[in-house]
Tab-separated table of C-alpha atoms in Angstrom:
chain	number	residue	atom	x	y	z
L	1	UNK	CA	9.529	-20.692	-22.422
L	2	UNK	CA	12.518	-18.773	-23.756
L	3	UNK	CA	13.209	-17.093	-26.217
L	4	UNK	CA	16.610	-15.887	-28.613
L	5	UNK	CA	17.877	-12.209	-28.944
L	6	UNK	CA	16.426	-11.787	-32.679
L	7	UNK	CA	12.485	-13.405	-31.563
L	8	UNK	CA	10.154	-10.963	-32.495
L	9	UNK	CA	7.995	-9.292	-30.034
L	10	UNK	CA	4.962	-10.969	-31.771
L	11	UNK	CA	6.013	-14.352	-31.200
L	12	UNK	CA	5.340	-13.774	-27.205
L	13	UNK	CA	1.922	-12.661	-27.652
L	14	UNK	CA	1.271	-16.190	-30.040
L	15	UNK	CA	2.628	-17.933	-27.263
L	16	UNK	CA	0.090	-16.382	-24.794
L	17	UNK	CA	2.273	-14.200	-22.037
L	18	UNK	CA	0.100	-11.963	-21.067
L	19	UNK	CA	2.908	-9.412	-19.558
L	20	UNK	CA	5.994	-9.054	-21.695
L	21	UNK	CA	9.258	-6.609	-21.764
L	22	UNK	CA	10.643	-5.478	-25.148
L	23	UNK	CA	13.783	-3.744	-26.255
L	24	UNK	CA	13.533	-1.067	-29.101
L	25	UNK	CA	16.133	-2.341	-31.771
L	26	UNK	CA	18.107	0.809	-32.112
L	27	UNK	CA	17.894	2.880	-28.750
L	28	UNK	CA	17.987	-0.314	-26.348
L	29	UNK	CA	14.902	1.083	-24.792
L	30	UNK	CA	12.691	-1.279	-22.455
L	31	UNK	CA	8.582	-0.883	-23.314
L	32	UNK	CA	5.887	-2.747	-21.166
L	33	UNK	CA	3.595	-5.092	-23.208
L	34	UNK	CA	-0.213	-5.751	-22.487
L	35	UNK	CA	-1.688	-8.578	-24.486
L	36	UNK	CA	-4.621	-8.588	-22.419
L	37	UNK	CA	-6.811	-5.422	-22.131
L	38	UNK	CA	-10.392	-5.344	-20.253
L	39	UNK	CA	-11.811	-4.838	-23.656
L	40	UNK	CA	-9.964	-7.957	-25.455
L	41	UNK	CA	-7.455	-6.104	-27.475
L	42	UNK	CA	-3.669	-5.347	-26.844
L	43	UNK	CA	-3.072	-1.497	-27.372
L	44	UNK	CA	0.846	-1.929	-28.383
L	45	UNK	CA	-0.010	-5.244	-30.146
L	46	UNK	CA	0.832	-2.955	-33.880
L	47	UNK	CA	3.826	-1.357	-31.952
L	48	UNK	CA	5.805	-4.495	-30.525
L	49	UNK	CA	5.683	-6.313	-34.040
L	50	UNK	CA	8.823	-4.254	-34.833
L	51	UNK	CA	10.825	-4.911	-31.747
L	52	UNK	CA	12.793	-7.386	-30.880
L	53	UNK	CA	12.773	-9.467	-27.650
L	54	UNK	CA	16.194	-9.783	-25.918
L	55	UNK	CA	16.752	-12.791	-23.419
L	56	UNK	CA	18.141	-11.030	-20.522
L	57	UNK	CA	15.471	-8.210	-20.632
L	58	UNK	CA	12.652	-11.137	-20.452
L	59	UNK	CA	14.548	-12.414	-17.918
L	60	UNK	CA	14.797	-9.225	-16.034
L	61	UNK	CA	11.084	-8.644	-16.239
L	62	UNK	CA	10.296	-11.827	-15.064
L	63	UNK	CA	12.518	-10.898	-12.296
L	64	UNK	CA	14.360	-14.861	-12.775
L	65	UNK	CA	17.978	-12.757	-12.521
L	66	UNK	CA	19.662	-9.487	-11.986
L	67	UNK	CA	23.344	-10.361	-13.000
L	68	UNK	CA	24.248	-7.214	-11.794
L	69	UNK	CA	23.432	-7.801	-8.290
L	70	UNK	CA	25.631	-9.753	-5.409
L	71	UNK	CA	24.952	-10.237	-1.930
L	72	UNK	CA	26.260	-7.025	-1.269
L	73	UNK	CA	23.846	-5.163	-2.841
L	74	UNK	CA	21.069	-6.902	-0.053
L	75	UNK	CA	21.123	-5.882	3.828
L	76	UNK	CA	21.984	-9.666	4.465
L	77	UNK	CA	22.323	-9.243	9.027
L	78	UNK	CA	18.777	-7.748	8.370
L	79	UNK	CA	17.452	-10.558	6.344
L	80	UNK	CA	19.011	-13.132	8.660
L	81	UNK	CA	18.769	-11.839	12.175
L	82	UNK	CA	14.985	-10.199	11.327
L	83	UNK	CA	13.177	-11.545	8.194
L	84	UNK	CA	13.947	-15.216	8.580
L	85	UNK	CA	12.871	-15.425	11.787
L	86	UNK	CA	9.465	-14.266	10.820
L	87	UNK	CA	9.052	-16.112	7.549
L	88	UNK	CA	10.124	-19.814	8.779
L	89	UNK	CA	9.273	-21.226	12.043
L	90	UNK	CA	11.282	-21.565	15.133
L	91	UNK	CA	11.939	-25.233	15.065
L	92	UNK	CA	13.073	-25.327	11.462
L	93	UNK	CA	15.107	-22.450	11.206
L	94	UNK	CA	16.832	-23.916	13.931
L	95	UNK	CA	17.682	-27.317	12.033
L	96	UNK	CA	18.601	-25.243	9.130
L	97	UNK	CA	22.076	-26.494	7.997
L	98	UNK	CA	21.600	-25.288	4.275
L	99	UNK	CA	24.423	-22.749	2.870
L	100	UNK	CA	22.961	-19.301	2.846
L	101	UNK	CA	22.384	-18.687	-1.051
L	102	UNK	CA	19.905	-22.225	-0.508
L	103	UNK	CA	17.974	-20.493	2.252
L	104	UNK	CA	17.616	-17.202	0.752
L	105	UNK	CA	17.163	-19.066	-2.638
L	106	UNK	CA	14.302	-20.955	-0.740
L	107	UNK	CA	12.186	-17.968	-0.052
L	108	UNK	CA	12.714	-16.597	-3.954
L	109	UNK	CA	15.042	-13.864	-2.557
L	110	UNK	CA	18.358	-15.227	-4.527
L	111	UNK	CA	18.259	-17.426	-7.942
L	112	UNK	CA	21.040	-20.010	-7.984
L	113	UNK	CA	21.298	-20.350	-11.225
L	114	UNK	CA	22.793	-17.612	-11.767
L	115	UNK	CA	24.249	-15.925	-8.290
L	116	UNK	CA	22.628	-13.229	-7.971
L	117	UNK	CA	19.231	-11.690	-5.754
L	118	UNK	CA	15.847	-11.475	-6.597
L	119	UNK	CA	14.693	-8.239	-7.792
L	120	UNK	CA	12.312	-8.536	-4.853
L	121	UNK	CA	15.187	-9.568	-2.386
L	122	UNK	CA	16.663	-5.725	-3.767
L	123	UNK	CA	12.957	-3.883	-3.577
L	124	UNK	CA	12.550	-5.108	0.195
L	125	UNK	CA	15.605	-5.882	1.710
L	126	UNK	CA	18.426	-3.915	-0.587
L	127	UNK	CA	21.259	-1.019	-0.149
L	128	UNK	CA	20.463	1.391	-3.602
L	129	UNK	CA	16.877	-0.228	-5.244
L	130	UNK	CA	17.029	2.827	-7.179
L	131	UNK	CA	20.239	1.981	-8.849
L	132	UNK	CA	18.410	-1.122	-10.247
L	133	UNK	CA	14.565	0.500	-10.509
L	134	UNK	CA	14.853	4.088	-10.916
L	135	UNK	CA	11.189	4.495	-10.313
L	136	UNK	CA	11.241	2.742	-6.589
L	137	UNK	CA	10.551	5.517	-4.386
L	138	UNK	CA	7.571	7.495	-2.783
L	139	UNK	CA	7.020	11.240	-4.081
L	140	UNK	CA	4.915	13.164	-1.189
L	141	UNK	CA	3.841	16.894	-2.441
L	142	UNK	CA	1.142	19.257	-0.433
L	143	UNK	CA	-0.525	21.560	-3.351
L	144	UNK	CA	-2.288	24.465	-2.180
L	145	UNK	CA	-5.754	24.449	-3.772
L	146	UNK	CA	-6.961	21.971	-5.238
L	147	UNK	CA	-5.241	20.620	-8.419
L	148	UNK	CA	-1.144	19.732	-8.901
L	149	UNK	CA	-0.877	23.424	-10.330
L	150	UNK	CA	-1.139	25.301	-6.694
L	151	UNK	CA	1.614	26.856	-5.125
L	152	UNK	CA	4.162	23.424	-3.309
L	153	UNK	CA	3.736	23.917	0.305
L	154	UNK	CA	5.718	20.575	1.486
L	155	UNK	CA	7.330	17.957	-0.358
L	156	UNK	CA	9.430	14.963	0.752
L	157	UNK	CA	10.754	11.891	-1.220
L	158	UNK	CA	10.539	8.450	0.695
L	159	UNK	CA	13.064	5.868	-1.054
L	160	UNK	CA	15.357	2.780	0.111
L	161	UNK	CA	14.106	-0.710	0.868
L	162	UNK	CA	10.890	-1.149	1.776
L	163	UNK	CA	11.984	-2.514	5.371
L	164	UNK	CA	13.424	0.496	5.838
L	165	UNK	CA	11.207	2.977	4.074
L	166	UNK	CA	8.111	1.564	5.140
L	167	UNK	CA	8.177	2.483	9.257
L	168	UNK	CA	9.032	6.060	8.009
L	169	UNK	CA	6.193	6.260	5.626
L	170	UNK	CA	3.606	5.376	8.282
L	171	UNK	CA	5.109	7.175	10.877
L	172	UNK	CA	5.193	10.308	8.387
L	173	UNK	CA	1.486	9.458	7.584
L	174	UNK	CA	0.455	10.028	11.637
L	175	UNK	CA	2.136	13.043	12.325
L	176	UNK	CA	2.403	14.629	9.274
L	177	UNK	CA	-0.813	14.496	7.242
L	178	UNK	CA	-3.472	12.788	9.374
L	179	UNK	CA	-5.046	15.789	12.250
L	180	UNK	CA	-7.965	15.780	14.828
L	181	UNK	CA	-10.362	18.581	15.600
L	182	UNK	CA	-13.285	18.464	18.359
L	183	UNK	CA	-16.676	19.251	15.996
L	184	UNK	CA	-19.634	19.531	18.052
L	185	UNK	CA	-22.479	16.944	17.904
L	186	UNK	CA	-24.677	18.087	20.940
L	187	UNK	CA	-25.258	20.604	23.777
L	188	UNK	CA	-22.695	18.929	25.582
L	189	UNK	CA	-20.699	16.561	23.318
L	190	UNK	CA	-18.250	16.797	21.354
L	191	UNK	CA	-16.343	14.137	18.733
L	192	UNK	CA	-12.718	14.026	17.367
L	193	UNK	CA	-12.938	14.011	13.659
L	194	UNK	CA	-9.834	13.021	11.795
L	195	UNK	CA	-9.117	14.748	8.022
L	196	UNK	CA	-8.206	11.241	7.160
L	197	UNK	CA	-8.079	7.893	9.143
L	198	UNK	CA	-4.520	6.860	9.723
L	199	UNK	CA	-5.582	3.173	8.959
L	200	UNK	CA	-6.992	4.498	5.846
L	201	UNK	CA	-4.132	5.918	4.683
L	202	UNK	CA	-1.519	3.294	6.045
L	203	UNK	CA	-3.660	0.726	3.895
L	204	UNK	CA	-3.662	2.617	0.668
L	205	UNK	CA	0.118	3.519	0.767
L	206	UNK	CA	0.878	-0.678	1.405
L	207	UNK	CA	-1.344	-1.508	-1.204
L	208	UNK	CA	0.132	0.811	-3.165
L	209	UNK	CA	3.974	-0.396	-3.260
L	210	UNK	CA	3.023	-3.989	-2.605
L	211	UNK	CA	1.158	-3.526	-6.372
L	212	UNK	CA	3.309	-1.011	-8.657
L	213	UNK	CA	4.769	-1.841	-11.378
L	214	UNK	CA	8.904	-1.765	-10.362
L	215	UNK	CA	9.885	-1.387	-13.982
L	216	UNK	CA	8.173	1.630	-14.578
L	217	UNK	CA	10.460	4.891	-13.956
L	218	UNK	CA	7.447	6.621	-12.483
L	219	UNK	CA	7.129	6.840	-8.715
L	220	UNK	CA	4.016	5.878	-6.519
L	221	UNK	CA	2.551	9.128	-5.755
L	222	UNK	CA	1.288	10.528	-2.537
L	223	UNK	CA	-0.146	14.063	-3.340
L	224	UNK	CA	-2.264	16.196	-0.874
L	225	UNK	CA	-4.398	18.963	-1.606
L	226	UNK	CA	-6.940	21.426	0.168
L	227	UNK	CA	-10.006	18.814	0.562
L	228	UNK	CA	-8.478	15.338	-1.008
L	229	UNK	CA	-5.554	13.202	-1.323
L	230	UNK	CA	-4.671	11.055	-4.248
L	231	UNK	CA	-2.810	8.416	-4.290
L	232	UNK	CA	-1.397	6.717	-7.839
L	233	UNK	CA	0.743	4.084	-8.711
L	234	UNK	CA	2.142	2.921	-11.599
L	235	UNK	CA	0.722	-0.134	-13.545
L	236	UNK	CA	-2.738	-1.042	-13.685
L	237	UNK	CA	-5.007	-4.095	-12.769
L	238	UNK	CA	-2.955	-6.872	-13.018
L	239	UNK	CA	-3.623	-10.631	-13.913
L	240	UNK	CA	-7.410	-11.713	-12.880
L	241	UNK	CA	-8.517	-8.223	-11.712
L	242	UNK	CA	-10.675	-6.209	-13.820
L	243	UNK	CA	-12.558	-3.326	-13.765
L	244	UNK	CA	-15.619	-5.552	-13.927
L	245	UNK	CA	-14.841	-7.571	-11.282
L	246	UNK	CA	-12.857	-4.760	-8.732
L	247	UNK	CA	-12.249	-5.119	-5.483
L	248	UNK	CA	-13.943	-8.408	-5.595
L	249	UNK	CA	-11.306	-10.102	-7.538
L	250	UNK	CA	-7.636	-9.470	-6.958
L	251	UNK	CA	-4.082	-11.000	-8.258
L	252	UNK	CA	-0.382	-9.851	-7.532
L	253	UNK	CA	1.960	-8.846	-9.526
L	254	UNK	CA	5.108	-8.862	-6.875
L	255	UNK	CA	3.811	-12.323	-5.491
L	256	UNK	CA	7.270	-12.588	-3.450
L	257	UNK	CA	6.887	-8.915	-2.618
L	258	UNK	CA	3.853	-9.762	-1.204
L	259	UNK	CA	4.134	-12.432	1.118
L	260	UNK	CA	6.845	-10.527	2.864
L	261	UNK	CA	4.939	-7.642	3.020
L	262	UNK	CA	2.701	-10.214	4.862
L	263	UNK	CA	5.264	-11.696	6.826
L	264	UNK	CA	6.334	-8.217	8.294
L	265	UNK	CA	2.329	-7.577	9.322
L	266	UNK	CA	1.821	-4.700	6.936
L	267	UNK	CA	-0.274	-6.619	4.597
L	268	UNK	CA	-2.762	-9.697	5.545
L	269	UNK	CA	-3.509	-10.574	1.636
L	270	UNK	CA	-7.342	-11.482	2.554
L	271	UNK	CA	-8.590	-9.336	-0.106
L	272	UNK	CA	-10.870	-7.345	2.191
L	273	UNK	CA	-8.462	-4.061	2.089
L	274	UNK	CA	-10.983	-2.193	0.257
L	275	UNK	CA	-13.906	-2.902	2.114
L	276	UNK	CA	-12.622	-2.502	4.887
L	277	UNK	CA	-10.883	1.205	4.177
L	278	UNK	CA	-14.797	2.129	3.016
L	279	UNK	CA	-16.084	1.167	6.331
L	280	UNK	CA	-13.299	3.491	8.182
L	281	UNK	CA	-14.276	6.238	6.215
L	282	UNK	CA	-17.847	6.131	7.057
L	283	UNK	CA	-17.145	5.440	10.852
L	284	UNK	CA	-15.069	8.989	10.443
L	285	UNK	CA	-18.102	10.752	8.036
L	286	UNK	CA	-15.794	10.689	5.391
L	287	UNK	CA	-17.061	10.150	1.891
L	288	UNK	CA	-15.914	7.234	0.300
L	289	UNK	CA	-13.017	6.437	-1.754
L	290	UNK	CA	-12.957	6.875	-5.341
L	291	UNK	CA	-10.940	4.219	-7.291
L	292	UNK	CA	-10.065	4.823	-10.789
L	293	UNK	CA	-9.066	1.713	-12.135
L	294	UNK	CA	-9.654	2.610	-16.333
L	295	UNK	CA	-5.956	4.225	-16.219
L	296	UNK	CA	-4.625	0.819	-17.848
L	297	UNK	CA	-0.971	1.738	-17.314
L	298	UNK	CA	-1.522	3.232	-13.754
L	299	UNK	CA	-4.081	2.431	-10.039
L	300	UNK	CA	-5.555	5.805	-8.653
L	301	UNK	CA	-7.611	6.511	-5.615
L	302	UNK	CA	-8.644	9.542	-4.123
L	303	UNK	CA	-9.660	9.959	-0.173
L	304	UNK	CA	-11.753	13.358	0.741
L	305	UNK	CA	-11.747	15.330	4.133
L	306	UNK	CA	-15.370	14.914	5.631
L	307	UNK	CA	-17.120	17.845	5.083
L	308	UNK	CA	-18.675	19.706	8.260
L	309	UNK	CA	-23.092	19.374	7.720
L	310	UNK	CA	-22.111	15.175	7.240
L	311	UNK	CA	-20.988	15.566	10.779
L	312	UNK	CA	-23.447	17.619	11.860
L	313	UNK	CA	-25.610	15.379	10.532
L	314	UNK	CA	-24.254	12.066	11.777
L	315	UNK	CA	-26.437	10.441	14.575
L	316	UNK	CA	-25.241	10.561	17.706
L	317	UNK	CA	-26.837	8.546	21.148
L	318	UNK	CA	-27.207	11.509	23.130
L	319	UNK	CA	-30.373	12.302	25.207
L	320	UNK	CA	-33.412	14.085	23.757
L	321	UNK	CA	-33.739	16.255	26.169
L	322	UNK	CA	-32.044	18.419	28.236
L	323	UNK	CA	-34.004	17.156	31.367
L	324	UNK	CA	-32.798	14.019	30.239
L	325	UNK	CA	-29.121	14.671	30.362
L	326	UNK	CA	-29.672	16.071	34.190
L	327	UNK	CA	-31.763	13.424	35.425
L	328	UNK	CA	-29.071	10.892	34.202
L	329	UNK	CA	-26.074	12.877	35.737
L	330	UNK	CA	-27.688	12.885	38.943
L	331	UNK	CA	-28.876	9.156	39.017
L	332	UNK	CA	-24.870	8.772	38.907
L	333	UNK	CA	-23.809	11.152	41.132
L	334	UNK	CA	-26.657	9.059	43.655
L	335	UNK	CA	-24.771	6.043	43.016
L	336	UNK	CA	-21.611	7.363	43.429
L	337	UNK	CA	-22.484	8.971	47.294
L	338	UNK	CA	-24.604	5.459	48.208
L	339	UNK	CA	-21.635	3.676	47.887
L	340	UNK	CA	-19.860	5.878	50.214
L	341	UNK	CA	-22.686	5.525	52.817
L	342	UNK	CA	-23.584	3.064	55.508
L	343	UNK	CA	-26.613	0.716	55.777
L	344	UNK	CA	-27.856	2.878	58.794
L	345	UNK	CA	-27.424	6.542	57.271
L	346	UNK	CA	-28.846	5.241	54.055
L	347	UNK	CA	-32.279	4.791	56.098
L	348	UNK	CA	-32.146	7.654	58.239
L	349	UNK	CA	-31.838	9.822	54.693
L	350	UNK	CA	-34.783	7.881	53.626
L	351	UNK	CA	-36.815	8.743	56.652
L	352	UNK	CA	-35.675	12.670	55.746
């Protein structure tokens, strides 16, 4: 479908596109329209009547071209010498006699038609995203307290290409949030208990940029207080997933973002991410994650500390008994010096 500069905004939503851009007729600003809303109706429906639709911003939202763009905006040795090797197998890639544009073109990361990348070509692979999607970038704050209006203890911004961005973000993740500390279980045990599991939070961050919305100016945010962490990114449930149906149902809205997310091993796009970051935080006596997913124009979820009695309480296989614990210690230590011994002094101790 396409559509001329002076199409009204209502015209889309006749036509059935669920997801459309619009351009305010005076100020040339850009508005994200939802025709589809859990509850049947489109919130901006009223608004977008009196805007007007401009070709290359439906374009751009579609992300079919970035005229802007040239190869020289993309990391293309990277692509090449790392991504394509990964993405197609050995025996092809090694027939491939296409010109360059074809391959990349291939994989959705340049459009032919008109010579320029893929807006997911610059959100994984390019120089400046941010010069193209000013909201592309990771904001990390530590509050003090609990609530965003504590005193800012830390704060870091992660930004560039995902292929880039992304080994930072989980190597910032292990050393920089996640901690250990020994809590006692029994008389003589003791368990490492993480404030968050790595995994946990590695899987929410991917999730997280592999689902924003890129148009939006607002950054995916990673913010960390006393007891909790919240993590929000912008846009909402997208496509088939609804707050009926979540985490059983899911959809993409950066498809081609996606796969090479996938391709790269930080994703596996089996749809079991949720369940399976629930399971991590019982293993660790951590409550479990709270997903918001009613914000419409944004995805929330919040991760709590385990609190101290949950470990406490947590059961452990440990002996009953104190006489339990020596009797077993010794039955080892028995095996350990019978080993050492010969057939002969073995029966001359049992004579003793």
């Amino acid at each position: 479908l396409s559509f001329e500069t002076g199409a009204d905004g209502k015209a889309l939503l006749e036509a059935g596109i669920i997801t459309v851009r619009c351009a305010d007729r005076n100020n040339q600003r850009y508005i994200v329209v939802n025709s589809e809303q859990p509850n049947g109706w489109d919130l901006y429906i009223n608004r977008t009547r009196d805007y007007i639709v401009k070709e290359m911003s439906l374009h751009q939202f579609l992300g079919e071209k970035n005229r802007e763009a040239t190869l020289d905006d993309i990391d293309i040795d990277v692509i090449v010498k790392e991504y394509l090797p990964r993405a197609i197998d050995a025996e092809t890639l090694a027939n491939e006699k296409r010109p360059l544009k074809e391959q990349l073109a291939s994989l959705r990361l340049f459009n032919i038609q008109w010579d320029c990348p893929t807006y997911a070509a610059i959100i994984m692979f390019g120089n400046n995203p941010r010069y193209f999607m000013p909201g592309a970038y990771i904001q990390f704050v530590r509050f003090k307290g609990e609530t965003n209006g504590g005193m800012i203890l830390n704060e870091r911004r992660f930004e560039g290409c995902l292929y880039k961005m992304l080994p930072d973000l989980e190597n910032f993740i292990r050393d920089g949030i996640v901690t250990k500390r020994p809590v006692p279980v029994s008389i003589l045990r003791e368990k490492d208990v993480r404030n968050y599991p790595f995994k946990v939070l590695r899987e929410l961050m991917m999730n997280a940029v592999m689902h924003r919305d890129y148009q939006a100016n607002m950054p995916t945010r990673l913010y960390q207080y006393d007891s909790y962490i919240e993590i929000m990114n912008p846009g909402g449930l997208y496509g088939q997933a609804r707050p009926e149906n979540f985490p059983h149902v899911n959809d993409y809205r950066n498809s081609v973002v996606a796969e090479m997310m996938k391709n790269l091993n930080y994703v596996n796009m089996f749809n079991h991410g949720v369940s399976e970051v629930q399971d991590l935080l019982k293993e660790n006596q951590s409550p479990v994650a709270e997903f918001n997913v009613n914000l419409v124009t944004a995805f929330s979820v919040i991760v709590r500390e385990p609190e101290d009695d949950d470990i406490a309480n947590a059961p452990v296989n440990t002996p009953a008994k104190m006489s339990d614990v020596l009797k077993n210690v010794l039955k080892d230590v028995q095996k350990d010096v019978l080993k050492e011994l010969s057939e002969r002094q073995i029966v001359i101790l049992e004579l003793i």
